[in-house]
mmCIF file of C-alpha atoms in Angstrom:
data_model
loop_
_atom_site.group_PDB
_atom_site.id
_atom_site.type_symbol
_atom_site.label_atom_id
_atom_site.label_comp_id
_atom_site.label_asym_id
_atom_site.label_seq_id
_atom_site.Cartn_x
_atom_site.Cartn_y
_atom_site.Cartn_z
ATOM 1 C CA MET X 1 48.322 44.696 69.576
ATOM 2 C CA THR X 2 44.902 46.189 68.858
ATOM 3 C CA MET X 3 42.001 45.776 71.297
ATOM 4 C CA GLU X 4 40.475 43.322 68.870
ATOM 5 C CA GLU X 5 43.616 41.172 68.860
ATOM 6 C CA VAL X 6 43.827 41.229 72.641
ATOM 7 C CA LYS X 7 40.275 39.936 72.814
ATOM 8 C CA LEU X 8 40.918 37.253 70.224
ATOM 9 C CA GLU X 9 44.017 36.113 72.033
ATOM 10 C CA GLU X 10 42.143 35.939 75.325
ATOM 11 C CA ARG X 11 39.493 33.773 73.728
ATOM 12 C CA PHE X 12 42.161 31.601 72.156
ATOM 13 C CA GLN X 13 43.926 31.087 75.493
ATOM 14 C CA ALA X 14 40.613 30.368 77.224
ATOM 15 C CA LYS X 15 39.941 27.584 74.734
ATOM 16 C CA ILE X 16 43.346 26.088 75.411
ATOM 17 C CA ASP X 17 42.928 26.388 79.178
ATOM 18 C CA ALA X 18 39.593 24.580 78.841
ATOM 19 C CA GLU X 19 41.404 21.730 77.021
ATOM 20 C CA GLN X 20 39.660 22.439 73.736
ATOM 21 C CA LYS X 21 41.640 21.670 70.601
ATOM 22 C CA ILE X 22 42.515 24.422 68.170
ATOM 23 C CA GLU X 23 41.425 23.591 64.625
ATOM 24 C CA PRO X 24 42.792 24.944 61.313
ATOM 25 C CA LYS X 25 40.060 27.530 60.758
ATOM 26 C CA ASP X 26 40.201 28.931 64.292
ATOM 27 C CA TRP X 27 41.850 32.249 64.943
ATOM 28 C CA MET X 28 45.325 31.756 66.400
ATOM 29 C CA PRO X 29 48.216 34.053 67.297
ATOM 30 C CA GLU X 30 50.703 34.275 64.454
ATOM 31 C CA LYS X 31 53.438 33.083 66.801
ATOM 32 C CA TYR X 32 51.434 29.943 67.689
ATOM 33 C CA ARG X 33 51.044 29.175 64.005
ATOM 34 C CA LYS X 34 54.725 29.785 63.312
ATOM 35 C CA THR X 35 55.838 27.666 66.259
ATOM 36 C CA LEU X 36 53.662 24.810 65.053
ATOM 37 C CA VAL X 37 54.852 25.078 61.462
ATOM 38 C CA ARG X 38 58.442 24.947 62.687
ATOM 39 C CA GLN X 39 57.867 22.092 65.112
ATOM 40 C CA ILE X 40 55.619 19.928 62.913
ATOM 41 C CA SER X 41 57.783 20.339 59.836
ATOM 42 C CA GLN X 42 60.931 19.547 61.833
ATOM 43 C CA HIS X 43 59.157 16.501 63.147
ATOM 44 C CA ALA X 44 58.124 15.445 59.616
ATOM 45 C CA HIS X 45 61.649 15.978 58.290
ATOM 46 C CA SER X 46 63.003 13.851 61.136
ATOM 47 C CA GLU X 47 60.755 10.962 60.131
ATOM 48 C CA VAL X 48 61.872 11.236 56.528
ATOM 49 C CA VAL X 49 65.610 11.705 57.159
ATOM 50 C CA GLY X 50 65.328 8.997 59.812
ATOM 51 C CA MET X 51 64.735 6.469 57.042
ATOM 52 C CA LEU X 52 68.304 6.935 55.805
ATOM 53 C CA PRO X 53 70.370 5.465 58.665
ATOM 54 C CA GLU X 54 68.018 2.481 58.859
ATOM 55 C CA GLY X 55 67.685 2.031 55.118
ATOM 56 C CA ASN X 56 71.451 1.582 55.201
ATOM 57 C CA TRP X 57 70.932 -1.920 56.646
ATOM 58 C CA ILE X 58 67.914 -3.218 54.716
ATOM 59 C CA THR X 59 70.000 -5.105 52.156
ATOM 60 C CA ARG X 60 72.298 -6.463 54.857
ATOM 61 C CA ALA X 61 69.767 -7.524 57.493
ATOM 62 C CA PRO X 62 70.918 -10.845 58.967
ATOM 63 C CA SER X 63 67.750 -12.807 58.161
ATOM 64 C CA LEU X 64 64.619 -12.593 56.060
ATOM 65 C CA ARG X 65 62.605 -12.010 59.228
ATOM 66 C CA ARG X 66 64.762 -9.042 60.220
ATOM 67 C CA LYS X 67 64.670 -7.690 56.703
ATOM 68 C CA ALA X 68 60.871 -7.792 56.473
ATOM 69 C CA ILE X 69 60.612 -6.083 59.870
ATOM 70 C CA LEU X 70 63.091 -3.362 58.966
ATOM 71 C CA LEU X 71 61.348 -2.719 55.650
ATOM 72 C CA ALA X 72 58.015 -2.374 57.443
ATOM 73 C CA LYS X 73 59.537 -0.022 59.990
ATOM 74 C CA VAL X 74 61.142 2.213 57.380
ATOM 75 C CA GLN X 75 57.870 2.275 55.444
ATOM 76 C CA ASP X 76 56.120 3.354 58.649
ATOM 77 C CA GLU X 77 58.553 6.254 59.004
ATOM 78 C CA ALA X 78 57.645 7.427 55.511
ATOM 79 C CA GLY X 79 53.977 7.275 56.485
ATOM 80 C CA HIS X 80 54.649 9.199 59.681
ATOM 81 C CA GLY X 81 56.422 11.868 57.690
ATOM 82 C CA LEU X 82 53.370 12.163 55.484
ATOM 83 C CA TYR X 83 50.868 12.427 58.376
ATOM 84 C CA LEU X 84 52.959 15.253 59.762
ATOM 85 C CA TYR X 85 53.430 17.060 56.455
ATOM 86 C CA SER X 86 49.648 16.929 56.062
ATOM 87 C CA ALA X 87 49.141 18.396 59.531
ATOM 88 C CA CYS X 88 51.633 21.127 58.681
ATOM 89 C CA GLU X 89 49.772 21.976 55.478
ATOM 90 C CA THR X 90 46.616 22.749 57.446
ATOM 91 C CA LEU X 91 48.515 25.764 58.807
ATOM 92 C CA GLY X 92 48.696 27.303 55.358
ATOM 93 C CA VAL X 93 52.171 26.348 54.136
ATOM 94 C CA THR X 94 52.514 24.353 50.943
ATOM 95 C CA ARG X 95 54.104 20.927 50.873
ATOM 96 C CA GLU X 96 56.517 22.113 48.195
ATOM 97 C CA GLN X 97 57.798 24.929 50.393
ATOM 98 C CA THR X 98 58.229 22.633 53.372
ATOM 99 C CA ILE X 99 60.243 20.122 51.346
ATOM 100 C CA ALA X 100 62.256 22.908 49.730
ATOM 101 C CA ASP X 101 63.202 24.187 53.196
ATOM 102 C CA LEU X 102 64.506 20.747 54.152
ATOM 103 C CA ASN X 103 66.458 20.308 50.940
ATOM 104 C CA SER X 104 68.063 23.744 51.102
ATOM 105 C CA GLY X 105 69.210 23.101 54.674
ATOM 106 C CA LYS X 106 67.056 25.938 56.042
ATOM 107 C CA ALA X 107 64.824 23.622 58.079
ATOM 108 C CA LYS X 108 66.156 21.411 60.842
ATOM 109 C CA TYR X 109 65.528 17.783 61.694
ATOM 110 C CA SER X 110 66.421 15.753 64.750
ATOM 111 C CA SER X 111 70.192 15.840 65.175
ATOM 112 C CA ILE X 112 70.243 12.133 66.057
ATOM 113 C CA PHE X 113 69.946 11.178 62.393
ATOM 114 C CA ASN X 114 73.296 12.766 61.655
ATOM 115 C CA TYR X 115 75.037 9.835 63.331
ATOM 116 C CA PRO X 116 76.051 6.812 61.245
ATOM 117 C CA THR X 117 74.736 3.240 61.636
ATOM 118 C CA LEU X 118 78.030 1.371 61.612
ATOM 119 C CA THR X 119 76.976 -2.162 62.561
ATOM 120 C CA TRP X 120 73.809 -4.267 62.630
ATOM 121 C CA ALA X 121 73.604 -3.647 66.369
ATOM 122 C CA ASP X 122 73.054 0.031 65.579
ATOM 123 C CA ILE X 123 69.686 -0.909 64.079
ATOM 124 C CA GLY X 124 68.865 -2.463 67.449
ATOM 125 C CA ALA X 125 70.079 0.607 69.329
ATOM 126 C CA VAL X 126 68.187 2.983 67.045
ATOM 127 C CA GLY X 127 64.911 1.126 67.556
ATOM 128 C CA TRP X 128 65.362 0.714 71.284
ATOM 129 C CA LEU X 129 66.834 4.104 72.188
ATOM 130 C CA VAL X 130 66.017 6.540 69.392
ATOM 131 C CA ASP X 131 62.459 5.335 68.852
ATOM 132 C CA GLY X 132 62.140 4.896 72.610
ATOM 133 C CA ALA X 133 63.064 8.527 73.187
ATOM 134 C CA ALA X 134 60.852 9.665 70.309
ATOM 135 C CA ILE X 135 57.877 7.768 71.737
ATOM 136 C CA MET X 136 58.199 9.603 75.073
ATOM 137 C CA ASN X 137 57.813 12.858 73.236
ATOM 138 C CA GLN X 138 55.119 11.601 70.895
ATOM 139 C CA VAL X 139 52.912 10.183 73.630
ATOM 140 C CA MET X 140 52.924 13.649 75.185
ATOM 141 C CA LEU X 141 52.095 15.202 71.810
ATOM 142 C CA CYS X 142 48.950 13.074 71.453
ATOM 143 C CA ARG X 143 47.491 15.674 73.840
ATOM 144 C CA THR X 144 48.940 18.724 72.101
ATOM 145 C CA SER X 145 46.570 21.652 71.627
ATOM 146 C CA TYR X 146 46.503 21.713 67.803
ATOM 147 C CA GLY X 147 43.919 19.182 66.581
ATOM 148 C CA PRO X 148 45.526 17.971 63.323
ATOM 149 C CA TYR X 149 48.901 17.530 65.062
ATOM 150 C CA ALA X 150 47.344 15.603 67.952
ATOM 151 C CA ARG X 151 45.446 13.329 65.549
ATOM 152 C CA ALA X 152 48.592 12.598 63.540
ATOM 153 C CA MET X 153 50.412 11.745 66.759
ATOM 154 C CA VAL X 154 47.725 9.281 67.839
ATOM 155 C CA ARG X 155 48.145 7.385 64.572
ATOM 156 C CA ILE X 156 51.912 7.509 64.858
ATOM 157 C CA CYS X 157 51.982 6.260 68.449
ATOM 158 C CA LYS X 158 49.787 3.298 67.555
ATOM 159 C CA GLU X 159 52.218 2.280 64.833
ATOM 160 C CA GLU X 160 55.399 3.205 66.642
ATOM 161 C CA SER X 161 55.123 0.766 69.505
ATOM 162 C CA PHE X 162 56.526 -2.134 67.492
ATOM 163 C CA HIS X 163 59.527 -0.053 66.461
ATOM 164 C CA GLN X 164 61.006 0.154 69.918
ATOM 165 C CA ARG X 165 60.298 -3.498 70.674
ATOM 166 C CA GLN X 166 61.945 -4.827 67.533
ATOM 167 C CA GLY X 167 65.054 -2.787 68.377
ATOM 168 C CA TYR X 168 65.156 -4.085 71.922
ATOM 169 C CA GLU X 169 64.720 -7.620 70.605
ATOM 170 C CA ILE X 170 67.721 -7.188 68.284
ATOM 171 C CA MET X 171 69.798 -5.961 71.233
ATOM 172 C CA SER X 172 68.680 -8.746 73.554
ATOM 173 C CA VAL X 173 69.454 -11.454 70.965
ATOM 174 C CA LEU X 174 72.921 -10.003 70.340
ATOM 175 C CA ALA X 175 73.552 -9.654 74.070
ATOM 176 C CA LYS X 176 72.802 -13.357 74.507
ATOM 177 C CA GLY X 177 75.009 -14.332 71.538
ATOM 178 C CA THR X 178 78.750 -14.848 71.163
ATOM 179 C CA PRO X 179 81.142 -12.548 73.060
ATOM 180 C CA GLU X 180 81.713 -10.668 69.800
ATOM 181 C CA GLN X 181 77.980 -10.163 69.304
ATOM 182 C CA LYS X 182 77.540 -8.961 72.849
ATOM 183 C CA GLU X 183 80.429 -6.572 72.392
ATOM 184 C CA MET X 184 78.823 -5.254 69.232
ATOM 185 C CA ALA X 185 75.590 -4.573 71.125
ATOM 186 C CA GLN X 186 77.468 -2.849 73.938
ATOM 187 C CA ASP X 187 79.419 -0.735 71.459
ATOM 188 C CA ALA X 188 76.193 0.398 69.784
ATOM 189 C CA LEU X 189 74.695 1.302 73.158
ATOM 190 C CA ASN X 190 77.859 3.236 74.011
ATOM 191 C CA ARG X 191 77.627 5.314 70.848
ATOM 192 C CA TRP X 192 73.848 5.921 70.845
ATOM 193 C CA TRP X 193 73.200 6.560 74.540
ATOM 194 C CA TRP X 194 74.252 10.192 74.799
ATOM 195 C CA PRO X 195 72.881 11.332 71.437
ATOM 196 C CA SER X 196 69.552 9.724 72.458
ATOM 197 C CA LEU X 197 69.482 11.795 75.654
ATOM 198 C CA MET X 198 70.159 14.901 73.572
ATOM 199 C CA MET X 199 67.012 14.166 71.545
ATOM 200 C CA PHE X 200 64.901 15.648 74.351
ATOM 201 C CA GLY X 201 66.467 19.004 73.643
ATOM 202 C CA PRO X 202 68.284 21.504 75.832
ATOM 203 C CA SER X 203 67.716 21.649 79.550
ATOM 204 C CA ASP X 204 64.555 23.569 80.435
ATOM 205 C CA ALA X 205 66.502 26.583 81.637
ATOM 206 C CA ASN X 206 68.168 26.922 78.221
ATOM 207 C CA SER X 207 65.277 25.907 76.028
ATOM 208 C CA LEU X 208 64.371 28.686 73.660
ATOM 209 C CA HIS X 209 60.710 27.943 73.033
ATOM 210 C CA SER X 210 59.685 25.983 76.105
ATOM 211 C CA ALA X 211 57.762 28.448 78.279
ATOM 212 C CA GLU X 212 55.496 29.668 75.503
ATOM 213 C CA SER X 213 54.909 26.155 74.162
ATOM 214 C CA MET X 214 53.836 25.030 77.627
ATOM 215 C CA LYS X 215 51.444 27.958 77.999
ATOM 216 C CA TRP X 216 49.883 27.116 74.643
ATOM 217 C CA LYS X 217 49.915 23.414 75.526
ATOM 218 C CA ILE X 218 51.835 22.542 72.408
ATOM 219 C CA LYS X 219 54.169 20.843 74.856
ATOM 220 C CA ARG X 220 52.825 19.418 78.077
ATOM 221 C CA GLN X 221 55.928 18.086 79.778
ATOM 222 C CA SER X 222 59.347 19.653 79.965
ATOM 223 C CA ASN X 223 62.451 18.354 78.192
ATOM 224 C CA ASP X 224 64.131 17.448 81.481
ATOM 225 C CA GLU X 225 61.056 15.668 82.816
ATOM 226 C CA LEU X 226 60.748 13.452 79.736
ATOM 227 C CA ARG X 227 64.476 12.778 79.648
ATOM 228 C CA GLN X 228 64.421 11.588 83.259
ATOM 229 C CA ILE X 229 61.522 9.169 82.662
ATOM 230 C CA PHE X 230 63.347 7.800 79.625
ATOM 231 C CA ILE X 231 66.523 7.223 81.640
ATOM 232 C CA ASP X 232 64.680 5.536 84.501
ATOM 233 C CA ARG X 233 62.962 3.124 82.124
ATOM 234 C CA THR X 234 65.911 2.400 79.883
ATOM 235 C CA VAL X 235 68.414 1.649 82.647
ATOM 236 C CA GLN X 236 66.145 -1.143 83.848
ATOM 237 C CA GLN X 237 65.785 -2.510 80.314
ATOM 238 C CA ALA X 238 69.568 -2.529 79.850
ATOM 239 C CA GLU X 239 69.984 -4.460 83.101
ATOM 240 C CA VAL X 240 67.561 -7.149 81.936
ATOM 241 C CA ILE X 241 69.652 -7.891 78.840
ATOM 242 C CA GLY X 242 72.988 -7.537 80.616
ATOM 243 C CA LEU X 243 74.281 -4.390 78.916
ATOM 244 C CA SER X 244 75.692 -1.409 80.783
ATOM 245 C CA ILE X 245 74.847 2.249 80.332
ATOM 246 C CA PRO X 246 77.986 4.223 79.427
ATOM 247 C CA ASP X 247 77.690 6.735 82.266
ATOM 248 C CA PRO X 248 79.964 6.323 85.309
ATOM 249 C CA ALA X 249 77.876 8.856 87.225
ATOM 250 C CA LEU X 250 74.679 6.836 86.845
ATOM 251 C CA LYS X 251 73.315 5.953 90.277
ATOM 252 C CA TRP X 252 69.903 5.230 91.796
ATOM 253 C CA ASN X 253 68.788 7.990 94.117
ATOM 254 C CA GLU X 254 66.600 6.578 96.857
ATOM 255 C CA ALA X 255 65.401 10.027 97.921
ATOM 256 C CA THR X 256 64.166 11.201 94.505
ATOM 257 C CA LYS X 257 63.284 7.665 93.297
ATOM 258 C CA HIS X 258 65.085 8.504 90.066
ATOM 259 C CA TYR X 259 68.509 7.834 88.627
ATOM 260 C CA ASP X 260 71.130 10.511 88.987
ATOM 261 C CA TRP X 261 73.250 10.718 85.900
ATOM 262 C CA GLY X 262 76.195 12.530 84.310
ATOM 263 C CA GLU X 263 76.571 15.558 82.080
ATOM 264 C CA ILE X 264 75.430 15.829 78.480
ATOM 265 C CA ASP X 265 78.054 17.272 76.166
ATOM 266 C CA TRP X 266 75.994 20.166 74.844
ATOM 267 C CA THR X 267 78.880 21.398 72.724
ATOM 268 C CA GLU X 268 78.502 18.244 70.667
ATOM 269 C CA PHE X 269 74.732 18.790 70.445
ATOM 270 C CA TYR X 270 75.022 22.349 69.115
ATOM 271 C CA ASN X 271 77.822 21.321 66.844
ATOM 272 C CA VAL X 272 75.708 18.609 65.203
ATOM 273 C CA ILE X 273 72.669 20.895 64.976
ATOM 274 C CA SER X 274 74.670 23.563 63.224
ATOM 275 C CA GLY X 275 75.675 21.136 60.496
ATOM 276 C CA ASN X 276 78.921 19.570 61.693
ATOM 277 C CA GLY X 277 77.745 16.103 62.731
ATOM 278 C CA PRO X 278 79.274 13.011 61.150
ATOM 279 C CA CYS X 279 76.571 12.642 58.480
ATOM 280 C CA ASN X 280 74.842 16.025 58.003
ATOM 281 C CA LYS X 281 76.145 16.523 54.477
ATOM 282 C CA GLU X 282 75.473 12.933 53.450
ATOM 283 C CA ARG X 283 71.860 13.066 54.697
ATOM 284 C CA LEU X 284 71.049 16.306 52.935
ATOM 285 C CA ALA X 285 72.724 15.129 49.744
ATOM 286 C CA ALA X 286 70.656 11.909 49.829
ATOM 287 C CA ARG X 287 67.401 13.859 50.255
ATOM 288 C CA ASN X 288 68.262 16.220 47.414
ATOM 289 C CA LYS X 289 69.260 13.360 45.148
ATOM 290 C CA ALA X 290 65.968 11.554 45.810
ATOM 291 C CA HIS X 291 64.012 14.748 45.173
ATOM 292 C CA ASP X 292 65.840 15.609 41.955
ATOM 293 C CA GLU X 293 65.785 12.102 40.579
ATOM 294 C CA GLY X 294 62.069 11.860 41.335
ATOM 295 C CA ALA X 295 61.253 15.018 39.362
ATOM 296 C CA TRP X 296 60.485 13.158 36.131
ATOM 297 C CA VAL X 297 58.138 10.810 37.994
ATOM 298 C CA ARG X 298 56.175 13.730 39.426
ATOM 299 C CA GLU X 299 55.953 15.366 36.001
ATOM 300 C CA ALA X 300 55.057 12.158 34.184
ATOM 301 C CA ALA X 301 52.276 11.375 36.673
ATOM 302 C CA LEU X 302 50.767 14.828 36.134
ATOM 303 C CA ALA X 303 50.991 14.508 32.347
ATOM 304 C CA HIS X 304 49.405 11.063 32.508
ATOM 305 C CA ALA X 305 46.586 12.342 34.720
ATOM 306 C CA ALA X 306 45.924 15.245 32.348
ATOM 307 C CA LYS X 307 45.835 12.904 29.350
ATOM 308 C CA LYS X 308 43.447 10.531 31.069
ATOM 309 C CA ALA X 309 41.155 13.406 32.085
ATOM 310 C CA LYS X 310 41.089 14.673 28.497
ATOM 311 C CA LYS X 311 40.229 11.222 27.171
ATOM 312 C CA LYS X 312 37.428 10.886 29.655
ATOM 313 C CA GLN X 313 36.053 14.268 28.629
ATOM 314 C CA ALA X 314 36.116 13.318 24.952
ATOM 315 C CA ALA X 315 34.357 10.007 25.561
ATOM 316 C CA MET C 1 46.726 24.962 49.641
ATOM 317 C CA SER C 2 48.561 23.872 46.595
ATOM 318 C CA ASP C 3 46.562 24.775 43.515
ATOM 319 C CA ASN C 4 49.719 25.222 41.490
ATOM 320 C CA LYS C 5 49.249 23.037 38.429
ATOM 321 C CA ASP C 6 52.913 22.003 38.474
ATOM 322 C CA ASN C 7 52.306 20.086 41.684
ATOM 323 C CA TRP C 8 50.133 17.149 42.575
ATOM 324 C CA PRO C 9 46.819 18.296 44.039
ATOM 325 C CA LEU C 10 45.742 17.616 47.614
ATOM 326 C CA TRP C 11 43.156 14.907 48.387
ATOM 327 C CA GLU C 12 41.293 14.297 51.610
ATOM 328 C CA VAL C 13 41.096 10.625 52.530
ATOM 329 C CA PHE C 14 38.145 8.829 54.143
ATOM 330 C CA ILE C 15 38.396 5.201 55.241
ATOM 331 C CA GLN C 16 35.656 2.733 56.070
ATOM 332 C CA SER C 17 37.200 0.336 58.535
ATOM 333 C CA LYS C 18 34.492 -2.334 58.337
ATOM 334 C CA ARG C 19 31.468 -3.035 56.185
ATOM 335 C CA GLY C 20 28.449 -1.318 57.657
ATOM 336 C CA LEU C 21 30.408 1.505 59.280
ATOM 337 C CA GLU C 22 30.737 5.085 58.033
ATOM 338 C CA HIS C 23 33.721 6.412 56.104
ATOM 339 C CA LYS C 24 35.810 8.498 58.468
ATOM 340 C CA HIS C 25 38.263 11.251 57.623
ATOM 341 C CA VAL C 26 41.810 10.053 58.325
ATOM 342 C CA GLY C 27 44.046 12.668 56.707
ATOM 343 C CA SER C 28 45.215 13.891 53.349
ATOM 344 C CA LEU C 29 47.815 13.281 50.678
ATOM 345 C CA HIS C 30 49.000 14.569 47.327
ATOM 346 C CA ALA C 31 48.416 12.573 44.141
ATOM 347 C CA ALA C 32 48.227 13.251 40.414
ATOM 348 C CA ASP C 33 44.733 11.781 40.063
ATOM 349 C CA ALA C 34 42.008 9.930 41.941
ATOM 350 C CA GLN C 35 43.332 6.480 41.187
ATOM 351 C CA MET C 36 46.789 7.342 42.441
ATOM 352 C CA ALA C 37 45.242 8.973 45.497
ATOM 353 C CA ILE C 38 43.420 5.732 46.319
ATOM 354 C CA GLU C 39 46.547 3.639 45.813
ATOM 355 C CA ASN C 40 48.653 5.966 47.952
ATOM 356 C CA ALA C 41 45.939 6.107 50.598
ATOM 357 C CA ARG C 42 46.071 2.327 50.788
ATOM 358 C CA ASP C 43 49.823 2.437 51.429
ATOM 359 C CA VAL C 44 49.682 5.320 53.857
ATOM 360 C CA TYR C 45 46.508 4.801 55.843
ATOM 361 C CA THR C 46 45.757 1.056 55.745
ATOM 362 C CA ARG C 47 49.050 -0.713 56.395
ATOM 363 C CA ARG C 48 47.522 -2.581 59.331
ATOM 364 C CA GLN C 49 44.224 -3.764 57.897
ATOM 365 C CA GLU C 50 42.437 -0.566 58.911
ATOM 366 C CA GLY C 51 40.465 -0.407 55.695
ATOM 367 C CA ASN C 52 37.620 -2.008 53.833
ATOM 368 C CA SER C 53 36.921 0.893 51.479
ATOM 369 C CA ILE C 54 38.566 4.211 50.599
ATOM 370 C CA TRP C 55 37.084 7.528 49.454
ATOM 371 C CA VAL C 56 39.281 10.317 48.160
ATOM 372 C CA VAL C 57 37.952 13.835 47.597
ATOM 373 C CA PRO C 58 39.828 16.773 46.046
ATOM 374 C CA ALA C 59 40.494 19.035 49.037
ATOM 375 C CA GLY C 60 39.296 22.063 47.076
ATOM 376 C CA ALA C 61 35.873 20.449 46.595
ATOM 377 C CA ILE C 62 35.099 20.525 50.306
ATOM 378 C CA SER C 63 33.158 23.479 51.675
ATOM 379 C CA SER C 64 33.148 23.988 55.386
ATOM 380 C CA SER C 65 31.495 26.165 57.975
ATOM 381 C CA GLN C 66 33.606 28.815 59.673
ATOM 382 C CA ALA C 67 34.774 27.963 63.155
ATOM 383 C CA ASP C 68 34.190 31.524 64.313
ATOM 384 C CA ASP C 69 30.564 31.359 63.217
ATOM 385 C CA ALA C 70 29.937 28.212 65.220
ATOM 386 C CA ALA C 71 28.041 29.954 68.007
ATOM 387 C CA MET C 72 25.640 31.600 65.587
ATOM 388 C CA LEU C 73 25.364 28.637 63.257
ATOM 389 C CA PHE C 74 24.429 26.124 65.922
ATOM 390 C CA ASP C 75 22.448 28.518 68.078
ATOM 391 C CA PRO C 76 19.020 27.331 66.852
ATOM 392 C CA ALA C 77 19.596 23.930 68.488
ATOM 393 C CA ASP C 78 20.512 25.397 71.858
ATOM 394 C CA ASP C 79 17.036 25.862 73.325
ATOM 395 C CA LYS C 80 15.231 22.842 71.920
ATOM 396 C CA THR C 81 15.718 20.277 74.610
ATOM 397 C CA TYR C 82 12.347 18.765 73.621
ATOM 398 C CA ARG C 83 14.238 17.113 70.766
ATOM 399 C CA HIS C 84 15.725 14.700 73.269
ATOM 400 C CA PRO C 85 13.789 11.823 74.814
ATOM 401 C CA THR C 86 14.968 12.757 78.295
ATOM 402 C CA PHE C 87 12.807 15.931 78.076
ATOM 403 C CA TYR C 88 9.627 13.914 78.599
ATOM 404 C CA GLN C 89 8.154 12.613 81.796
ATOM 405 C CA VAL C 90 6.954 9.064 81.618
ATOM 406 C CA PRO C 91 4.360 7.906 84.177
ATOM 407 C CA GLU C 92 5.779 5.423 86.624
ATOM 408 C CA GLY C 93 5.176 1.828 85.707
ATOM 409 C CA ALA C 94 5.016 2.321 81.950
ATOM 410 C CA LYS C 95 7.290 -0.126 80.187
ATOM 411 C CA TYR C 96 9.126 -0.252 76.849
ATOM 412 C CA ILE C 97 8.906 3.490 76.221
#
């Protein structure tokens, strides 16, 4: 690093330490920019791919009320993807490149969306657990150091709060229903519980980017911290609706005032991340199909806009 | 920024939430033309009755000051506290001033 760069980096860190946001035109270390591009684009991709497992149930929602809610939720996810893609663009990468990286499989998205939604209860579990876990992370990110990212997160959090509630409502109605319905809810909880805990990422000790992200205040709470709060809250919510958490080691610890809990199967986590989850191929194929089949629409809209502009000029 | 003419250009979106209030920047989106930008902005930024009016501006049409020049640019305002009403002493007892 040159003397100049050292000085710039000191000034950059001082801004962050003073809780000032970093804005697109500010000087920033290349690694900060790269970390943000990776994190924000992954986050955007997760919103977009996240529409697939839920979209799976739109046509089969059990009532018009549920269908309207699910449609609104999936539409929100598309919007959230867009807010995040926009934030990512302020860091100097084009939208086209970001999308191309998703479609080629180069970019990652949250591994949770590589699990299938087998029954209607899964839509409940996804809203309650997956959105619940996402919200923990997103509330923290409202205070992230990069201005455009923080602003996108504030919008997202405002809209996201109904997502978790509608999922919990689905679960609570099923849990109060026939024995078969209750069993369906329990089965969904059994399948989604551990993958939801994995959403917080590897344990702090093994987390690749954590220390630097904390120093730069991209992240403000550790993976393990957020995961523990999520567990403490969710166990209570499960009790209220009479479902049980599929973890025999789960036990209230009076000394720490937190739940102790079992072991996450990290082999499964890394396996799904590296492309071998139940739905990785299906998800990527669906994204590519949508992109390819939308090509003529993108071209036609441009041609139409050019024609209209020409007409206007002539008039 | 995407100035490639094979791709939809970038628009900055400003929303007025209520009559009488200012239009505030809310984010950006890509669209083929202004009309499409307004329609997309409605779907993306006003799904919960946040809007009364929408402006869209081609992102390339916005000029902005440089963050690194901020100190110099805003320096002239630094030492002019007499531009604020609190600078002035008002004799005790005077009302409505």
